[in-house]
Tab-separated table of C-alpha atoms in Angstrom:
chain	number	residue	atom	x	y	z
L	656	UNK	CA	0.282	-0.193	-0.142
L	657	UNK	CA	1.283	3.615	-0.598
L	658	UNK	CA	0.525	6.245	1.826
L	659	UNK	CA	0.746	10.166	0.958
L	660	UNK	CA	1.774	11.216	4.540
L	661	UNK	CA	2.419	14.866	6.263
L	662	UNK	CA	6.113	13.847	7.773
L	663	UNK	CA	7.627	16.254	10.444
L	664	UNK	CA	11.716	17.001	10.198
L	665	UNK	CA	13.178	15.367	13.274
L	666	UNK	CA	16.911	16.214	11.870
L	667	UNK	CA	18.200	17.669	9.157
L	668	UNK	CA	22.305	18.062	9.332
L	669	UNK	CA	25.226	18.331	6.985
L	670	UNK	CA	28.022	15.812	7.003
L	671	UNK	CA	30.303	17.293	4.154
L	672	UNK	CA	30.993	17.485	0.593
L	673	UNK	CA	27.646	18.528	-0.224
L	674	UNK	CA	25.877	15.734	1.310
L	675	UNK	CA	23.083	15.607	4.158
L	676	UNK	CA	21.155	13.321	6.242
L	677	UNK	CA	17.575	14.156	6.305
L	678	UNK	CA	15.185	12.309	9.230
L	679	UNK	CA	11.620	12.764	9.361
L	680	UNK	CA	8.901	11.200	11.321
L	681	UNK	CA	6.683	9.295	8.962
L	682	UNK	CA	4.813	6.154	11.040
L	683	UNK	CA	2.792	4.752	8.160
L	684	UNK	CA	5.607	5.031	5.110
L	685	UNK	CA	8.315	3.700	7.519
L	686	UNK	CA	6.946	0.507	8.979
L	687	UNK	CA	5.804	-0.400	5.130
L	688	UNK	CA	9.126	0.147	3.623
L	689	UNK	CA	11.625	-2.636	2.520
L	690	UNK	CA	14.979	-1.709	1.376
L	691	UNK	CA	15.688	-0.862	-1.975
L	692	UNK	CA	12.185	1.101	-2.363
L	693	UNK	CA	12.013	4.695	-2.687
L	694	UNK	CA	9.705	7.481	-1.474
L	695	UNK	CA	8.951	10.851	-3.220
L	696	UNK	CA	9.332	13.969	-1.130
L	697	UNK	CA	7.699	17.020	-1.819
L	698	UNK	CA	10.124	20.195	-0.969
L	699	UNK	CA	8.469	22.813	1.088
L	700	UNK	CA	9.781	25.932	-0.351
L	701	UNK	CA	9.383	24.984	-3.849
L	702	UNK	CA	6.400	26.132	-5.874
L	703	UNK	CA	3.142	24.011	-5.199
L	704	UNK	CA	3.205	22.993	-8.885
L	705	UNK	CA	6.808	21.796	-8.559
L	706	UNK	CA	7.015	18.181	-9.025
L	707	UNK	CA	8.032	15.630	-5.898
L	708	UNK	CA	11.726	14.484	-5.754
L	709	UNK	CA	12.786	10.650	-5.704
L	710	UNK	CA	14.977	9.402	-2.634
L	711	UNK	CA	16.380	6.351	-1.778
L	712	UNK	CA	15.816	5.268	1.694
L	713	UNK	CA	18.916	5.025	3.837
L	714	UNK	CA	17.203	3.675	6.817
L	715	UNK	CA	13.618	3.129	8.385
L	716	UNK	CA	12.036	1.864	11.901
L	717	UNK	CA	8.663	1.930	13.211
L	718	UNK	CA	8.495	5.780	13.093
L	719	UNK	CA	11.434	7.468	11.248
L	720	UNK	CA	12.850	7.297	7.913
L	721	UNK	CA	16.195	8.663	6.971
L	722	UNK	CA	17.419	9.726	3.716
L	723	UNK	CA	21.071	10.426	2.795
L	724	UNK	CA	21.258	12.646	-0.289
L	725	UNK	CA	23.433	15.010	-2.212
L	726	UNK	CA	23.017	18.628	-3.629
L	727	UNK	CA	22.891	18.325	-7.111
L	728	UNK	CA	20.035	20.750	-8.436
L	729	UNK	CA	17.224	23.209	-7.879
L	730	UNK	CA	15.257	20.762	-5.821
L	731	UNK	CA	17.799	19.229	-3.453
L	732	UNK	CA	19.109	22.808	-3.000
L	733	UNK	CA	15.784	24.176	-1.860
L	734	UNK	CA	15.436	20.978	0.388
L	735	UNK	CA	18.910	22.060	2.283
L	736	UNK	CA	16.989	25.015	3.956
L	737	UNK	CA	14.101	22.860	5.127
L	738	UNK	CA	14.463	23.123	9.077
L	739	UNK	CA	13.920	20.529	12.006
L	740	UNK	CA	9.886	20.981	13.108
L	741	UNK	CA	8.756	21.726	9.530
L	742	UNK	CA	6.410	19.657	7.917
L	743	UNK	CA	6.501	17.812	4.370
L	744	UNK	CA	4.420	15.756	2.338
L	745	UNK	CA	5.876	12.218	1.512
L	746	UNK	CA	4.774	9.498	-0.978
L	747	UNK	CA	5.626	5.675	-0.332
L	748	UNK	CA	6.625	3.234	-0.533
L	749	UNK	CA	7.343	3.281	-4.283
L	750	UNK	CA	8.526	0.344	-6.390
L	751	UNK	CA	10.104	-3.197	-5.682
L	752	UNK	CA	12.728	-3.621	-3.218
L	753	UNK	CA	15.613	-5.996	-2.644
L	754	UNK	CA	14.604	-9.808	-1.726
L	755	UNK	CA	14.478	-10.258	2.018
L	756	UNK	CA	16.453	-13.543	1.831
L	757	UNK	CA	20.132	-14.476	0.493
L	758	UNK	CA	21.763	-17.705	-0.384
L	759	UNK	CA	25.637	-17.418	0.865
L	760	UNK	CA	27.232	-14.693	1.412
L	761	UNK	CA	25.528	-10.899	0.193
L	762	UNK	CA	28.325	-8.655	-1.177
L	763	UNK	CA	27.022	-5.333	-1.026
L	764	UNK	CA	28.434	-3.113	-4.057
L	765	UNK	CA	28.143	0.777	-3.575
L	766	UNK	CA	29.308	3.599	-5.463
L	767	UNK	CA	28.608	7.197	-3.869
L	768	UNK	CA	25.753	8.052	-2.381
L	769	UNK	CA	24.646	4.547	-4.067
L	770	UNK	CA	25.387	3.084	-0.498
L	771	UNK	CA	22.192	4.830	0.701
L	772	UNK	CA	19.793	1.598	-0.138
L	773	UNK	CA	22.538	-0.646	0.969
L	774	UNK	CA	22.594	0.722	4.381
L	775	UNK	CA	18.951	-0.301	4.865
L	776	UNK	CA	19.294	-3.588	3.228
L	777	UNK	CA	22.344	-4.190	5.544
L	778	UNK	CA	20.560	-3.758	8.314
L	779	UNK	CA	17.493	-5.950	7.350
L	780	UNK	CA	19.396	-8.939	5.812
L	781	UNK	CA	20.568	-12.017	7.921
L	782	UNK	CA	23.524	-13.661	7.420
L	783	UNK	CA	27.354	-12.802	6.479
L	784	UNK	CA	27.417	-9.895	4.153
L	785	UNK	CA	30.363	-7.417	3.143
L	786	UNK	CA	30.240	-4.117	2.036
L	787	UNK	CA	32.180	-2.850	-1.191
L	788	UNK	CA	32.361	1.043	-1.344
L	789	UNK	CA	34.111	3.095	-4.017
L	790	UNK	CA	34.775	6.530	-4.848
L	791	UNK	CA	36.847	9.048	-6.816
L	792	UNK	CA	38.234	10.389	-3.920
L	793	UNK	CA	37.905	10.039	0.290
L	794	UNK	CA	35.243	12.538	-0.042
L	795	UNK	CA	32.670	10.238	-1.807
L	796	UNK	CA	33.051	7.628	0.824
L	797	UNK	CA	29.994	7.985	2.993
L	798	UNK	CA	28.406	6.652	5.794
L	799	UNK	CA	30.869	4.118	6.534
L	800	UNK	CA	30.550	4.743	10.460
L	801	UNK	CA	27.149	3.699	10.065
L	802	UNK	CA	27.874	0.133	8.472
L	803	UNK	CA	30.429	-0.290	10.806
L	804	UNK	CA	28.072	0.150	13.683
L	805	UNK	CA	25.599	-2.454	11.938
L	806	UNK	CA	28.595	-4.588	12.330
L	807	UNK	CA	29.061	-4.999	8.779
L	808	UNK	CA	32.903	-5.617	7.327
L	809	UNK	CA	34.061	-3.215	4.640
L	810	UNK	CA	36.070	-2.964	1.714
L	811	UNK	CA	37.274	0.378	0.220
L	812	UNK	CA	38.495	1.423	-3.067
L	813	UNK	CA	39.283	4.581	-4.345
L	814	UNK	CA	40.289	6.141	-7.764
L	815	UNK	CA	43.226	8.101	-6.560
L	816	UNK	CA	44.400	5.709	-3.716
L	817	UNK	CA	43.537	8.079	-0.715
L	818	UNK	CA	41.736	5.534	1.215
L	819	UNK	CA	42.090	1.693	0.627
L	820	UNK	CA	42.354	0.086	-2.505
L	821	UNK	CA	43.811	2.241	-5.463
L	822	UNK	CA	41.402	1.718	-8.560
L	823	UNK	CA	37.851	0.856	-9.078
L	824	UNK	CA	35.784	-1.066	-6.290
L	825	UNK	CA	35.470	-4.046	-8.482
L	826	UNK	CA	39.089	-4.573	-7.771
L	827	UNK	CA	38.472	-5.954	-4.087
L	828	UNK	CA	35.448	-7.337	-5.218
L	829	UNK	CA	36.849	-9.590	-7.596
L	830	UNK	CA	39.565	-10.916	-5.111
L	831	UNK	CA	36.608	-11.869	-2.837
L	832	UNK	CA	34.591	-13.571	-5.484
L	833	UNK	CA	37.670	-15.862	-6.272
L	834	UNK	CA	38.410	-16.337	-2.694
L	835	UNK	CA	34.615	-17.518	-1.994
L	836	UNK	CA	34.411	-19.589	-5.346
L	837	UNK	CA	37.850	-21.413	-4.335
L	838	UNK	CA	35.882	-22.497	-0.828
L	839	UNK	CA	32.887	-23.317	-2.707
L	840	UNK	CA	30.888	-20.819	-1.089
L	841	UNK	CA	27.865	-19.447	-2.692
L	842	UNK	CA	27.339	-15.224	-2.574
L	843	UNK	CA	24.625	-13.293	-4.127
L	844	UNK	CA	25.633	-9.490	-5.511
L	845	UNK	CA	23.532	-6.523	-4.556
L	846	UNK	CA	24.230	-3.163	-6.042
L	847	UNK	CA	23.563	0.686	-6.324
L	848	UNK	CA	25.292	3.424	-7.842
L	849	UNK	CA	26.176	5.103	-11.526
L	850	UNK	CA	25.620	2.896	-14.569
L	851	UNK	CA	29.050	1.812	-15.312
L	852	UNK	CA	29.154	0.017	-11.783
L	853	UNK	CA	25.679	-1.428	-12.205
L	854	UNK	CA	26.787	-3.050	-15.832
L	855	UNK	CA	30.057	-4.427	-14.129
L	856	UNK	CA	28.039	-6.048	-11.388
L	857	UNK	CA	25.532	-7.402	-13.731
L	858	UNK	CA	28.340	-8.951	-15.744
L	859	UNK	CA	29.968	-10.228	-12.658
L	860	UNK	CA	26.821	-11.930	-11.651
L	861	UNK	CA	25.966	-13.739	-14.959
L	862	UNK	CA	29.826	-14.751	-15.641
L	863	UNK	CA	29.633	-16.375	-12.074
L	864	UNK	CA	26.097	-17.996	-12.233
L	865	UNK	CA	25.397	-16.079	-8.949
L	866	UNK	CA	22.010	-13.800	-8.532
L	867	UNK	CA	22.448	-10.190	-9.066
L	868	UNK	CA	20.394	-7.772	-7.666
L	869	UNK	CA	20.572	-4.135	-9.317
L	870	UNK	CA	19.189	-1.087	-8.075
L	871	UNK	CA	18.722	1.187	-11.243
L	872	UNK	CA	18.803	4.974	-10.637
L	873	UNK	CA	16.653	6.684	-13.042
L	874	UNK	CA	14.355	10.023	-13.418
L	875	UNK	CA	11.661	8.773	-11.577
L	876	UNK	CA	9.329	11.890	-12.246
L	877	UNK	CA	6.186	10.685	-11.317
L	878	UNK	CA	6.827	7.608	-9.245
L	879	UNK	CA	3.749	5.785	-10.283
L	880	UNK	CA	4.407	4.611	-13.624
L	881	UNK	CA	2.384	7.340	-15.235
L	882	UNK	CA	5.161	9.684	-16.940
L	883	UNK	CA	7.242	6.748	-18.594
L	884	UNK	CA	10.574	8.759	-17.993
L	885	UNK	CA	12.543	6.323	-16.192
L	886	UNK	CA	12.673	3.180	-18.754
L	887	UNK	CA	15.286	0.626	-18.203
L	888	UNK	CA	15.912	-1.970	-20.997
L	889	UNK	CA	15.233	-5.616	-19.818
L	890	UNK	CA	14.413	-9.084	-21.562
L	891	UNK	CA	10.845	-8.217	-21.253
L	892	UNK	CA	10.816	-4.693	-22.934
L	893	UNK	CA	11.209	-1.690	-21.824
L	894	UNK	CA	10.266	-1.512	-18.025
L	895	UNK	CA	9.714	1.349	-15.728
L	896	UNK	CA	12.066	1.819	-13.012
L	897	UNK	CA	9.326	3.151	-10.601
L	898	UNK	CA	6.739	0.229	-11.042
L	899	UNK	CA	8.702	-2.734	-12.100
L	900	UNK	CA	11.777	-1.623	-10.583
L	901	UNK	CA	13.552	-0.015	-9.175
L	902	UNK	CA	15.452	-3.551	-7.991
L	903	UNK	CA	16.134	-5.714	-11.156
L	904	UNK	CA	17.681	-9.316	-10.907
L	905	UNK	CA	20.894	-8.899	-13.514
L	906	UNK	CA	19.774	-11.273	-16.176
L	907	UNK	CA	16.670	-9.322	-16.788
L	908	UNK	CA	18.842	-6.419	-17.738
L	909	UNK	CA	20.049	-5.216	-21.015
L	910	UNK	CA	22.710	-2.856	-21.114
């Protein structure tokens, strides 16, 4: 069920490099959310005719929703001005989320603020899990403290080598996949980030005969399948990320 709920801002903090945490009280949506789903937020300071903005969910409990976002345009710049105690309208939960169970080790692979839905997933998934997170520099490595608090081992890669492995995050990922295969252990891949990363994880899932769950980030303008702006090519034809996704199994995708 989708709710259109008036939420109250509980926290709104700058965490540096243009990123912010927004925490709202929205119990109906919070209780219904599963990792990988998204919400549409009506930015209070924009004109009433302005479209809502889609956001991944970083965390949720029985009452609160936490969103990790980056200031990238007019909508998020306006959202920056929202203050604790103010109200805003939220529509959700929207889309299909990640599966609730995993066979073997869950390998979570995030790029930039693509780690947002992976944090929610890491807290909900049972069993062994490892986070692989990559960025251009150390500034692009987000919320690592939150994953550590959740007890998730982390392997880091930066393009400039400022932290962890120097190069793409697929470097340490490939090493771990080889280790698991050598031991005969099963694994599943979960990812969110830029298209280049999503394609790379799709290829690795298929190559290794493993399940791969891909979070496709498209311009989900309406969030309910009406505008057809968030199309992703799949084996079933053009699919709407806001309705059929945003989570797709790797073998369903065409890049």
